[in-house]
mmCIF file of C-alpha atoms in Angstrom:
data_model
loop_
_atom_site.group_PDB
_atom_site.id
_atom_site.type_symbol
_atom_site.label_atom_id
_atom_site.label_comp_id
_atom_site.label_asym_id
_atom_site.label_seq_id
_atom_site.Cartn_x
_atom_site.Cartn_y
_atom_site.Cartn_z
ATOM 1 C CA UNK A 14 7.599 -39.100 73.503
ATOM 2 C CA UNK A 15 4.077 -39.393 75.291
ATOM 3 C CA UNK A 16 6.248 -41.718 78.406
ATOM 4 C CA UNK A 17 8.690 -38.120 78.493
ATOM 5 C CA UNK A 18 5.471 -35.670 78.058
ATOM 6 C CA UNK A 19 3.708 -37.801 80.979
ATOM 7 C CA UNK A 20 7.182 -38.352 83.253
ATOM 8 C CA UNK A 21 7.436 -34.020 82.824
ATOM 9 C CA UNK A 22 3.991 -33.756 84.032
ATOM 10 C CA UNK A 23 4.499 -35.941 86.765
ATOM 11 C CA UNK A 24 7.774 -34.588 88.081
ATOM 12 C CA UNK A 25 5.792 -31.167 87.918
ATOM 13 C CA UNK A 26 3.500 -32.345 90.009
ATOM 14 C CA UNK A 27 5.833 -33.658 92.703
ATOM 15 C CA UNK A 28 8.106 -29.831 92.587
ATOM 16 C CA UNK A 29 4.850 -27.895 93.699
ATOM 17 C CA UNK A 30 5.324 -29.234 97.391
ATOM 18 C CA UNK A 31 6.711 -31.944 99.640
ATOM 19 C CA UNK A 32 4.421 -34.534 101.047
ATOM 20 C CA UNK A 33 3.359 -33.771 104.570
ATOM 21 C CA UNK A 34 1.246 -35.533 107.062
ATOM 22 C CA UNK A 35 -2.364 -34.937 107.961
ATOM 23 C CA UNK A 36 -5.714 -35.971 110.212
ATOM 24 C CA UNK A 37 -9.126 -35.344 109.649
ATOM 25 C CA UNK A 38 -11.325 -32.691 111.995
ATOM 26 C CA UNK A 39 -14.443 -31.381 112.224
ATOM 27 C CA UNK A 40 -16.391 -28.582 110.344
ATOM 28 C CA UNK A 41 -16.664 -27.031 113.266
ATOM 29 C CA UNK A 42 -12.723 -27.052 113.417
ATOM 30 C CA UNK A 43 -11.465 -26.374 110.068
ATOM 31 C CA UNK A 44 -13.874 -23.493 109.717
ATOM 32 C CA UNK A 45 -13.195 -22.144 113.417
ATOM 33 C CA UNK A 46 -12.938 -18.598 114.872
ATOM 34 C CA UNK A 47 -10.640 -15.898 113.799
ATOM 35 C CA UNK A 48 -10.049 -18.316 110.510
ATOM 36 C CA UNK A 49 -8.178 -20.825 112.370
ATOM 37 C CA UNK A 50 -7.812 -23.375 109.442
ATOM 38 C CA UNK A 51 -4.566 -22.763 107.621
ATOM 39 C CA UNK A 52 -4.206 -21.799 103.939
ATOM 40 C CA UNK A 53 -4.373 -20.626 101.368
ATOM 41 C CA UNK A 54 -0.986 -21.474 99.475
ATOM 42 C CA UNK A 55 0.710 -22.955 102.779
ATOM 43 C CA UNK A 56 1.910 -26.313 102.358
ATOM 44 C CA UNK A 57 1.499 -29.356 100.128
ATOM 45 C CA UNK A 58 -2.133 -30.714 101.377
ATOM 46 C CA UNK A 59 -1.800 -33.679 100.206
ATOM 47 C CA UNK A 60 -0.653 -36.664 102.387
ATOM 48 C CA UNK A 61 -1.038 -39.870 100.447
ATOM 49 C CA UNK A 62 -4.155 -41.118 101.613
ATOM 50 C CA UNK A 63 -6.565 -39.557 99.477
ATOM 51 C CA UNK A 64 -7.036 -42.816 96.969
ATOM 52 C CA UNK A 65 -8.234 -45.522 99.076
ATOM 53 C CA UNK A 66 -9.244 -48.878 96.874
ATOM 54 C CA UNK A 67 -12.630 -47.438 96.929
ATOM 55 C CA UNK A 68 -11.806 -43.897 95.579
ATOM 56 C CA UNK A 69 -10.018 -45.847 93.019
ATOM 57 C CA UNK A 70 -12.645 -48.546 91.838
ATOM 58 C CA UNK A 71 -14.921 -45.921 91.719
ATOM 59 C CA UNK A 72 -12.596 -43.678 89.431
ATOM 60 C CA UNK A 73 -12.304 -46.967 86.949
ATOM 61 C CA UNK A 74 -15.679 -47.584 86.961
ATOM 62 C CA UNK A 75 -16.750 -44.669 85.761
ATOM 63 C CA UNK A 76 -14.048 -43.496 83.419
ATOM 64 C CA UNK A 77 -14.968 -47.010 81.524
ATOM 65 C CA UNK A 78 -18.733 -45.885 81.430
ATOM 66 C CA UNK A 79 -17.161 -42.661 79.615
ATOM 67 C CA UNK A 80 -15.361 -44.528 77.180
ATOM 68 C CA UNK A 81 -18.180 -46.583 76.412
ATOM 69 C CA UNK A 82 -20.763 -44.006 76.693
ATOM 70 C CA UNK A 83 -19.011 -41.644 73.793
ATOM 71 C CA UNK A 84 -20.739 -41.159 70.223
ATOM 72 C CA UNK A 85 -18.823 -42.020 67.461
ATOM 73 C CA UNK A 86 -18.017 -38.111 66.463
ATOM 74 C CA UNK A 87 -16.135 -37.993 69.499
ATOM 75 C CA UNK A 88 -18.626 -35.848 71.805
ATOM 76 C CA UNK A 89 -20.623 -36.396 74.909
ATOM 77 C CA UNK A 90 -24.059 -36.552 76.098
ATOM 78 C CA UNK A 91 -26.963 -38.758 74.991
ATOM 79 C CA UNK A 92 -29.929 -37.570 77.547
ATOM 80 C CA UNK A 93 -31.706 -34.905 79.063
ATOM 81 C CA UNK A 94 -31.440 -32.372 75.337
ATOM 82 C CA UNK A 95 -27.849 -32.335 75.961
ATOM 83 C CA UNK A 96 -26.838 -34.552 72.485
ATOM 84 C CA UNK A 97 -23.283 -33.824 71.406
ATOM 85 C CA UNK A 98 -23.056 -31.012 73.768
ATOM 86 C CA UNK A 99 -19.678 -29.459 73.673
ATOM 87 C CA UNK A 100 -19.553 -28.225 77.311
ATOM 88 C CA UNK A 101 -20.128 -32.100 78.611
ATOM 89 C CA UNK A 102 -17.093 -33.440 76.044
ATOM 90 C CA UNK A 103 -14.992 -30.755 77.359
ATOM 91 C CA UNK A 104 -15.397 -31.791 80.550
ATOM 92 C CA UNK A 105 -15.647 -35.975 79.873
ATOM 93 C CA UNK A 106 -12.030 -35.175 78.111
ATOM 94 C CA UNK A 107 -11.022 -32.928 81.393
ATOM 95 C CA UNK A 108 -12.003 -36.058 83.363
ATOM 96 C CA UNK A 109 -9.528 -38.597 81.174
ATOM 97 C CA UNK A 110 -6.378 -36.511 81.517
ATOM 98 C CA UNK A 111 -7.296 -36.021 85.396
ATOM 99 C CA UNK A 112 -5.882 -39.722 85.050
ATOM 100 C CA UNK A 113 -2.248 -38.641 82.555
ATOM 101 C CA UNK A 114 -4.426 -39.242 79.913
ATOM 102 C CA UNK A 115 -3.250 -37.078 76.674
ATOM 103 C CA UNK A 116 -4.390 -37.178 73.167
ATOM 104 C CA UNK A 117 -3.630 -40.895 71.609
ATOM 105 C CA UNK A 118 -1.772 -41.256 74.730
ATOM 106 C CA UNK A 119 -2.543 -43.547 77.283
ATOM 107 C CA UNK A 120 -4.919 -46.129 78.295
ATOM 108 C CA UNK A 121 -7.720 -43.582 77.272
ATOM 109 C CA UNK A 122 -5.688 -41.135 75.159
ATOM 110 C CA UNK A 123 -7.877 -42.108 71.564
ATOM 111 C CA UNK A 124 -10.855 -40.634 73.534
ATOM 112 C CA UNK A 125 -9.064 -37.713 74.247
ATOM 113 C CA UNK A 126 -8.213 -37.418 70.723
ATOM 114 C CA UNK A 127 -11.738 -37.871 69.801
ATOM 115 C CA UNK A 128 -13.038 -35.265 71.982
ATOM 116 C CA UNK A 129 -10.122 -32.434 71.168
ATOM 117 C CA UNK A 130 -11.179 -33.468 67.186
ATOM 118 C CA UNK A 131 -14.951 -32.810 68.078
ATOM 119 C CA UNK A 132 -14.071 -29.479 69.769
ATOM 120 C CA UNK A 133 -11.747 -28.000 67.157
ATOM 121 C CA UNK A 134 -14.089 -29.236 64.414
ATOM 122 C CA UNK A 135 -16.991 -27.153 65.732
ATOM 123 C CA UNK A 136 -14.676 -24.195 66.692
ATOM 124 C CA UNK A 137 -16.399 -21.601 64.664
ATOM 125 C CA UNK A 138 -14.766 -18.498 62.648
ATOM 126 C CA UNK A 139 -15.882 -16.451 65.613
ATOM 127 C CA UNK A 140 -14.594 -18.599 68.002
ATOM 128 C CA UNK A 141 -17.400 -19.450 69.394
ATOM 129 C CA UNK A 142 -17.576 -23.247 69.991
ATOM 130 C CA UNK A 143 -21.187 -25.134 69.890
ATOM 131 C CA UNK A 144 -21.836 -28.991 70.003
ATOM 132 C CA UNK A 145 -25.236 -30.047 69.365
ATOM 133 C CA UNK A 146 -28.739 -28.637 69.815
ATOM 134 C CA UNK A 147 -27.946 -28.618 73.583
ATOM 135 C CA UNK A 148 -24.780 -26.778 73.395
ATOM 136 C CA UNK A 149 -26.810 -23.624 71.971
ATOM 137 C CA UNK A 150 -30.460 -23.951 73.937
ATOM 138 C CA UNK A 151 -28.931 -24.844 77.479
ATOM 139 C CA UNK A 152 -26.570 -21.592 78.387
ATOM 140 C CA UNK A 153 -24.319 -21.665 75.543
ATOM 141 C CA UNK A 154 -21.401 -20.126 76.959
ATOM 142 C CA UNK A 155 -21.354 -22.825 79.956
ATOM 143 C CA UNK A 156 -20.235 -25.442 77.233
ATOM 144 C CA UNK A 157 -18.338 -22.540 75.143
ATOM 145 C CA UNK A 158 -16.318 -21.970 78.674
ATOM 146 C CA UNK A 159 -16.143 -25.502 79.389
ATOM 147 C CA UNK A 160 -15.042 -26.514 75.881
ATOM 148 C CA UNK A 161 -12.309 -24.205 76.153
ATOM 149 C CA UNK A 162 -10.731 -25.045 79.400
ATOM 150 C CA UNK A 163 -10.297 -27.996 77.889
ATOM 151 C CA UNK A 164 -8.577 -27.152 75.094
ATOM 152 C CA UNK A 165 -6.438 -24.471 77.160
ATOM 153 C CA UNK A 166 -5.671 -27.906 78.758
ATOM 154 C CA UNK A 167 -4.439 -30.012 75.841
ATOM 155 C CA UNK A 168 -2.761 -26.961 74.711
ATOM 156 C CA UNK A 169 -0.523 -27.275 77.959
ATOM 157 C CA UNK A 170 0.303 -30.637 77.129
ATOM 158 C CA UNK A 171 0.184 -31.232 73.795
ATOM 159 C CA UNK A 172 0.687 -27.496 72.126
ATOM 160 C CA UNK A 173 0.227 -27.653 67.925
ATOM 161 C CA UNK A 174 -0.467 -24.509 65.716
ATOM 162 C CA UNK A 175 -4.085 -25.266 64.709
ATOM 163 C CA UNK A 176 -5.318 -26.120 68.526
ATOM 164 C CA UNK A 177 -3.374 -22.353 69.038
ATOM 165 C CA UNK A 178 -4.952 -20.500 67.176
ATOM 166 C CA UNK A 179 -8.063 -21.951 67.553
ATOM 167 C CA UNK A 180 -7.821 -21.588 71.347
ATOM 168 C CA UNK A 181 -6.664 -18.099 70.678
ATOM 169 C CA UNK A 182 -10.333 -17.454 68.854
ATOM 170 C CA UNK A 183 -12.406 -19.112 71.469
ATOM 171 C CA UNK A 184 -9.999 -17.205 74.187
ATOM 172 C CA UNK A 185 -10.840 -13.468 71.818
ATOM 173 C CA UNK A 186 -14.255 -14.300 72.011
ATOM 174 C CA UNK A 187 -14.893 -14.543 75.756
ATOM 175 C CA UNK A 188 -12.513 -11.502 76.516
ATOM 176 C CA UNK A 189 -14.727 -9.585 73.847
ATOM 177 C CA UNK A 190 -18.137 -10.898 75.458
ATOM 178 C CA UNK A 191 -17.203 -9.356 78.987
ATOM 179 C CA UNK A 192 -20.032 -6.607 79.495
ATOM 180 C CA UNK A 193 -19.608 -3.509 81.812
ATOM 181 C CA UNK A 194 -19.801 -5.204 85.308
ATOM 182 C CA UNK A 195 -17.101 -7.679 84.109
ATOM 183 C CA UNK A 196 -18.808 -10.603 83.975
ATOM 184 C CA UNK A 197 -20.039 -13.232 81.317
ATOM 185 C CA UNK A 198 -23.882 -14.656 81.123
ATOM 186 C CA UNK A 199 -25.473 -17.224 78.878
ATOM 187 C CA UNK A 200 -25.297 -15.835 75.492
ATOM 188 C CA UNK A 201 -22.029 -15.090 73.846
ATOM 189 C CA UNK A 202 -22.733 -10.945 73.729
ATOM 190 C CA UNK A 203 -21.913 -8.350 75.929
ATOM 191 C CA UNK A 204 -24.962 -7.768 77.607
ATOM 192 C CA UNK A 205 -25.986 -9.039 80.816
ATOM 193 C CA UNK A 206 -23.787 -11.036 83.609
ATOM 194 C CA UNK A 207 -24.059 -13.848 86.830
ATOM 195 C CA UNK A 208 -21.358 -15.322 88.767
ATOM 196 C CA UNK A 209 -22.125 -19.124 87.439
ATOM 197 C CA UNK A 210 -21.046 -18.127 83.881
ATOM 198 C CA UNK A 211 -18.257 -15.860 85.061
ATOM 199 C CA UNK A 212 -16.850 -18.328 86.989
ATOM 200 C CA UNK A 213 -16.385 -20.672 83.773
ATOM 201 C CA UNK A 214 -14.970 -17.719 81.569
ATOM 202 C CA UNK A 215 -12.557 -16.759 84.141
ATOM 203 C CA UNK A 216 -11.238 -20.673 84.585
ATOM 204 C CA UNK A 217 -10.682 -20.656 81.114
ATOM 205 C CA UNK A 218 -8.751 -17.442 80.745
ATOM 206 C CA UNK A 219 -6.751 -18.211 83.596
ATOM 207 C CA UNK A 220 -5.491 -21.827 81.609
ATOM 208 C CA UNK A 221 -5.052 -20.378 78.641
ATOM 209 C CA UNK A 222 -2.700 -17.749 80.294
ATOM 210 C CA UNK A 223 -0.966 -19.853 82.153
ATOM 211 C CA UNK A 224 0.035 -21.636 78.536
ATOM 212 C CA UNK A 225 0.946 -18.767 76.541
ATOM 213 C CA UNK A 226 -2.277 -17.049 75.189
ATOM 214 C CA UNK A 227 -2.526 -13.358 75.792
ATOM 215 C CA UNK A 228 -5.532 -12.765 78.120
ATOM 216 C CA UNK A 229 -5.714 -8.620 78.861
ATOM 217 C CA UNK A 230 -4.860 -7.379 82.194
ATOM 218 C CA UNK A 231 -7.890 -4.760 82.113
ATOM 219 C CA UNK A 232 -9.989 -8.590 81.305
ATOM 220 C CA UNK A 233 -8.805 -9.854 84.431
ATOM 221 C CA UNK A 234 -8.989 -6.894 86.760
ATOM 222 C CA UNK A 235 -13.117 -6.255 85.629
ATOM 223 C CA UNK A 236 -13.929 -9.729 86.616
ATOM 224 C CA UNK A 237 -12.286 -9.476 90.123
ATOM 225 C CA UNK A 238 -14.136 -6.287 90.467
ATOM 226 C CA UNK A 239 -17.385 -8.326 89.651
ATOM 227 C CA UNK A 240 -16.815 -11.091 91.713
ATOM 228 C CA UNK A 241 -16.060 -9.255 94.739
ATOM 229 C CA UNK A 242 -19.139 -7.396 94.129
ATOM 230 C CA UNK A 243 -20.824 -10.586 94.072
ATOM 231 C CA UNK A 244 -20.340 -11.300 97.373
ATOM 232 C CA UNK A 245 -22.754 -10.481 100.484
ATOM 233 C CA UNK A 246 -21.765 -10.351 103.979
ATOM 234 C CA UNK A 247 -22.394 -13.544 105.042
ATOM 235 C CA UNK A 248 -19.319 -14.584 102.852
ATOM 236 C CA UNK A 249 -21.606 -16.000 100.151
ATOM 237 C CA UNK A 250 -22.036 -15.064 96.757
ATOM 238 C CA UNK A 251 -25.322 -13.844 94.715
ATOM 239 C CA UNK A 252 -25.882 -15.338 91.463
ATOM 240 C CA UNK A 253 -26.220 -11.912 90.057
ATOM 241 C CA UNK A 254 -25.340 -8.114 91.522
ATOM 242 C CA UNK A 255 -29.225 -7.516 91.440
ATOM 243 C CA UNK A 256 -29.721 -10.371 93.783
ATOM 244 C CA UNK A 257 -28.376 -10.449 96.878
ATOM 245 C CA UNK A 258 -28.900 -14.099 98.272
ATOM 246 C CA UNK A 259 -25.695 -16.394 98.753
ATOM 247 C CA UNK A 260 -26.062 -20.251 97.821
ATOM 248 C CA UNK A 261 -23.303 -23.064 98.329
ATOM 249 C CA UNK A 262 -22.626 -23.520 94.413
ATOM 250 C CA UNK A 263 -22.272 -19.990 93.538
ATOM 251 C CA UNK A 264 -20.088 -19.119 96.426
ATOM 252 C CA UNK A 265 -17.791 -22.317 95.359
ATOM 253 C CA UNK A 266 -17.444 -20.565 92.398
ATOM 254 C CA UNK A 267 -16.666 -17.083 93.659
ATOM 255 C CA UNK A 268 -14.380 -17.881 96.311
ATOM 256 C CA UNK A 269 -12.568 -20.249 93.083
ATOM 257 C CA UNK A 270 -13.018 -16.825 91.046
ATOM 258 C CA UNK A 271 -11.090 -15.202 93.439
ATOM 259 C CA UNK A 272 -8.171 -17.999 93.254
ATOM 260 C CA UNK A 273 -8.221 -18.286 89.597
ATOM 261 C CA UNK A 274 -7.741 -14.431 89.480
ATOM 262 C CA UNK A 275 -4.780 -14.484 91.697
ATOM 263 C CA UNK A 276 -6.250 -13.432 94.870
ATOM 264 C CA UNK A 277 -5.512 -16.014 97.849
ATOM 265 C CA UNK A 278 -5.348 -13.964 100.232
ATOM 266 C CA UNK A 279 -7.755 -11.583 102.011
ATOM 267 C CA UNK A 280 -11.237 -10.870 103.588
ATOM 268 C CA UNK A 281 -13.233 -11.995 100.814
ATOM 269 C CA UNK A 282 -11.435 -15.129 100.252
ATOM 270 C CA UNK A 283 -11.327 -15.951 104.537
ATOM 271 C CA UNK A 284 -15.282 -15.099 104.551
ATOM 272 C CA UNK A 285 -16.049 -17.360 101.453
ATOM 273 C CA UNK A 286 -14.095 -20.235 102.902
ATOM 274 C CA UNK A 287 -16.157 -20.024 106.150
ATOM 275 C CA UNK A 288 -19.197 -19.778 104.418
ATOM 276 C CA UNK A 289 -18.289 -22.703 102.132
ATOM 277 C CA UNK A 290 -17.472 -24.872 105.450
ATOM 278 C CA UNK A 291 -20.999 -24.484 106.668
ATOM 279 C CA UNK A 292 -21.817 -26.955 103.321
ATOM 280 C CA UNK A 293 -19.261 -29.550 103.788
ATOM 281 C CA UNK A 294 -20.791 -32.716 102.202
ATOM 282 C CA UNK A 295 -23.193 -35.045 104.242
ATOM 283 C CA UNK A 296 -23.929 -32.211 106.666
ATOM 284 C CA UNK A 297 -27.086 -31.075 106.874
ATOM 285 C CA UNK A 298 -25.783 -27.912 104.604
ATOM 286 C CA UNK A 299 -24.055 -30.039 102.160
ATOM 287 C CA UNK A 300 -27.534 -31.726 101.359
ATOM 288 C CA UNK A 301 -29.124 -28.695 101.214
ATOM 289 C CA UNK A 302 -27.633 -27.811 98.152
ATOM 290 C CA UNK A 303 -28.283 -28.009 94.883
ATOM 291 C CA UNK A 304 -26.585 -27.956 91.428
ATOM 292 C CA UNK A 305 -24.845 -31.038 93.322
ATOM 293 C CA UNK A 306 -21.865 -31.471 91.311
ATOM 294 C CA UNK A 307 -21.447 -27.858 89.565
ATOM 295 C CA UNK A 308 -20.979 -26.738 93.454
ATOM 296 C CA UNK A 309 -18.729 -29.350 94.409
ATOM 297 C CA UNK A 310 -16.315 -29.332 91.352
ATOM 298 C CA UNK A 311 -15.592 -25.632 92.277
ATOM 299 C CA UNK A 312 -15.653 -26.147 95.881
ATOM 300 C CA UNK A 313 -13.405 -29.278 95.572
ATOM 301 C CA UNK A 314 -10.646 -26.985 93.434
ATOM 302 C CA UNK A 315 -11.051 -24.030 96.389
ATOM 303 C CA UNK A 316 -10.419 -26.246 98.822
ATOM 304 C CA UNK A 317 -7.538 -27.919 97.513
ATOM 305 C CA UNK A 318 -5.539 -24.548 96.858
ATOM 306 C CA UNK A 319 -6.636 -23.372 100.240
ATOM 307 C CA UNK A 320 -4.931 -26.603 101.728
ATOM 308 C CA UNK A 321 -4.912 -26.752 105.173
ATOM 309 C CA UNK A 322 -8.141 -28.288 107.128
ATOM 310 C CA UNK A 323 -10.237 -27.223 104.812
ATOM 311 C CA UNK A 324 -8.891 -29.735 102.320
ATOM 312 C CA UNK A 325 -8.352 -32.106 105.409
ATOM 313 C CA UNK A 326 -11.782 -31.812 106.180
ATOM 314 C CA UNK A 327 -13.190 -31.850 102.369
ATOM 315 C CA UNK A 328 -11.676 -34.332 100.872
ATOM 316 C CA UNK A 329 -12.513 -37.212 103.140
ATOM 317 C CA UNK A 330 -16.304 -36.158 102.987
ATOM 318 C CA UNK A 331 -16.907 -35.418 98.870
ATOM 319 C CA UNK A 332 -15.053 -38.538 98.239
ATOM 320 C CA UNK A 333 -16.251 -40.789 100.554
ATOM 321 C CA UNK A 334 -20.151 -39.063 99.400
ATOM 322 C CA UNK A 335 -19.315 -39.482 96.201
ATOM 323 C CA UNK A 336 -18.084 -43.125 96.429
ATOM 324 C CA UNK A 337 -21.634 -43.682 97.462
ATOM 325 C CA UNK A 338 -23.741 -42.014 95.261
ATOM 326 C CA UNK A 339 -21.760 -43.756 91.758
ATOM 327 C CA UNK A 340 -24.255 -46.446 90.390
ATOM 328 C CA UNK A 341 -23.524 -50.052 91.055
ATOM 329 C CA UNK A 342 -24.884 -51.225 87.787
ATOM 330 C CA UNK A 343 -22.629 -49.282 85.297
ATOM 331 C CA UNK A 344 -20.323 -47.085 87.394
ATOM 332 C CA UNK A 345 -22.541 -43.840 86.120
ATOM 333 C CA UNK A 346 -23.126 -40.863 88.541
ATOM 334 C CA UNK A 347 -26.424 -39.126 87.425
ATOM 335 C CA UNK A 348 -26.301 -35.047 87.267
ATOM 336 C CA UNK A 349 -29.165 -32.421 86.055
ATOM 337 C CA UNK A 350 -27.410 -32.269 82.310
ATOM 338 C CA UNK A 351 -27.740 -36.055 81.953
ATOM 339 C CA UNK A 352 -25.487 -39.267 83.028
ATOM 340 C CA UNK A 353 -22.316 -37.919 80.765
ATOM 341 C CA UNK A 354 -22.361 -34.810 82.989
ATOM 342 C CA UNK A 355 -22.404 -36.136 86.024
ATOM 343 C CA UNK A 356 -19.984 -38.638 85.877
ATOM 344 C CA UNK A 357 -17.533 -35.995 84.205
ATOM 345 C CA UNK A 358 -17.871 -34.085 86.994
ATOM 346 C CA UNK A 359 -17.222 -36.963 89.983
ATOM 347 C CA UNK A 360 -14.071 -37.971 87.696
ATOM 348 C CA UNK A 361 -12.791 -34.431 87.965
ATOM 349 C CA UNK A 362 -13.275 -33.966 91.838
ATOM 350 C CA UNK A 363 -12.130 -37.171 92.702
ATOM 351 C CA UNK A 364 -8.738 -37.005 90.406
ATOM 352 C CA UNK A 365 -8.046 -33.491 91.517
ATOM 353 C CA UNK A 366 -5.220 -35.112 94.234
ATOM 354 C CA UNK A 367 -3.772 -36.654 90.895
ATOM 355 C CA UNK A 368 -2.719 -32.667 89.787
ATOM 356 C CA UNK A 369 -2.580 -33.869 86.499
ATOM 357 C CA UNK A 370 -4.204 -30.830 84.740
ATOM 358 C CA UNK A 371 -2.284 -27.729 84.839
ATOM 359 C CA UNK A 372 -5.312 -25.531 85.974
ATOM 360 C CA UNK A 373 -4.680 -27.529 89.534
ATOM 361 C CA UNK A 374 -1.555 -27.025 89.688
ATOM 362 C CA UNK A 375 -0.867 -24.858 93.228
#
């Protein structure tokens, strides 16, 4: 059954597109004038040469330091205040079925298991799902958005009635926590909104819709109207609508909004590409930035629906940069929220060619 679940997946993967051929150009090139870099939604980018050995010793490496790295309840995170933090096992699970693996199935399918068990088990009657003492003092509904993704994910693999209709609660809960703007902020109320939290709600709602939960139109249409707010006219995005600066890992995450809501096409999507390209990694723009792998996990997922040379161009540069920033002692990557984080986060971007999730699906 998990060999036919995986093949399905697989063959899924291969129906989105055919295989075409591809070169690497400059920024200067993909980004060009009068949006000369083709995309979004055109064909296949992917050409077979995205996993060279070193992409792929650097993906083993540091799924093992997951596996080793996970506490015995099943969750993730040890450092930084972030102990059993229920964002960081979403993601850390996210980052073992970027590989095929599912829960009990595959080489790391028991972790999988372990984290979907941590998740449902701290799945509250609200729906609301917390961790540890860092999944409630650090943002809360970061890991409450990330924690749900990932079951939204499972769900599209592995569908059962509890994860349902838990899923269905922690969905309820985020569409009932949308304030007026149409946006989501740290605490699960409807209060106050910024793009970085949005972003995570509306990844969420957009995987659990695309597996059968009921997400409400008027849900989705409120956040595009916030996110296009959010942007400025340089193409960026502002991390709220009462401030108007753009930033790399905010406009990542708008211009992924804007794909995860449905819109690929467009100004606002051909201005936040162009912006984004002015931060392709080991520029001077894409060292500029921080929130280092928050940025690059959305602008990894933007690039790779809007194909063309922007993925031609990003790819080669986050992987190869990312290849050199793992750890040589124990295959780690080190992020802000702590070693568990970070390394969730490289595993993601640099199994995204893999298409193994359905949220990546094109």
């Amino acid at each position: 059954m998990g060999i036919l679940r995986l093949s399905i997946l697989l063959v899924f993967a291969l129906i989105v597109g055919t295989v075409i051929g591809g070169h690497s150009v400059s920024a200067q090139d993909a980004a060009g004038d009068g949006g000369s870099a083709k995309g979004p939604l055109g064909d296949d980018p992917l050409d077979g040469s995205e996993f060279t050995p070193e992409v792929m010793a650097a993906i083993d490496r540091g799924l093992e330091f997951l596996a080793q790295t996970q506490n015995d309840d099943g969750s993730f995170g040890k450092s930084g205040g972030y102990a059993g933090h229920a964002g960081i096992t979403g993601l850390a699970g996210l980052a073992f079925m970027s590989q095929g693996n599912l829960p009990d199935e595959g080489k790391y399918g028991l972790h999988v298991r372990k984290c979907l068990d941590f998740i449902l088990s701290h799945t509250g009657r609200s729906g609301f799902i917390a961790g540890g003492p860092g999944s409630v003092s650090h943002g809360p509904m970061y890991g409450h958005c990330f924690a749900t993704l990932f079951l939204a994910e499972v769900y599209g693999t592995s569908p059962n009635p509890e994860l349902r209709e838990k899923l269905t609660r922690a969905i309820d809960l985020i569409v009932r926590t949308q304030n007026d703007q149409g946006g989501w902020r740290y605490q699960p109320v409807k209060y106050d909104a910024d793009l970085s939290v949005t972003i995570g709600a509306i990844m969420a709602l957009r995987a659990a819709r695309n597996n059968g939960i009921k997400v409400p139109k008027a849900t989705i249409d409120k956040a595009i109207d916030y996110v296009k707010k959010s942007q400025n006219k340089d193409g960026g995005f502002s991390y709220t609508l009462n401030s108007r600066s753009s930033a790399f890992p905010r406009s990542a995450a708008g211009v992924c909004s804007l794909f995860n809501c449905g819109i690929y096409t467009g100004e606002e999507v051909e201005n936040g590409l162009k912006y984004l390209m002015q931060h392709v990694p080991g520029t001077s723009g894409g060292r500029a930035s921080g929130h280092y792998f928050y940025g690059n996990y959305y602008a990894v997922q933007a690039m790779f629906i809007a194909g063309g040379e922007y993925w031609k161009t990003w790819w080669p540069a986050i992987s190869k940069e990312l290849v050199d920033k793992q750890s040589k002692g124990d295959g780690s990557w080190s992020g802000s929220a702590g070693k568990e984080y970070g390394t969730a986060m490289s595993l993601i971007i640099l199994q995204v060619p893999n298409r193994y999730l359905p949220i990546l699906q094109r």
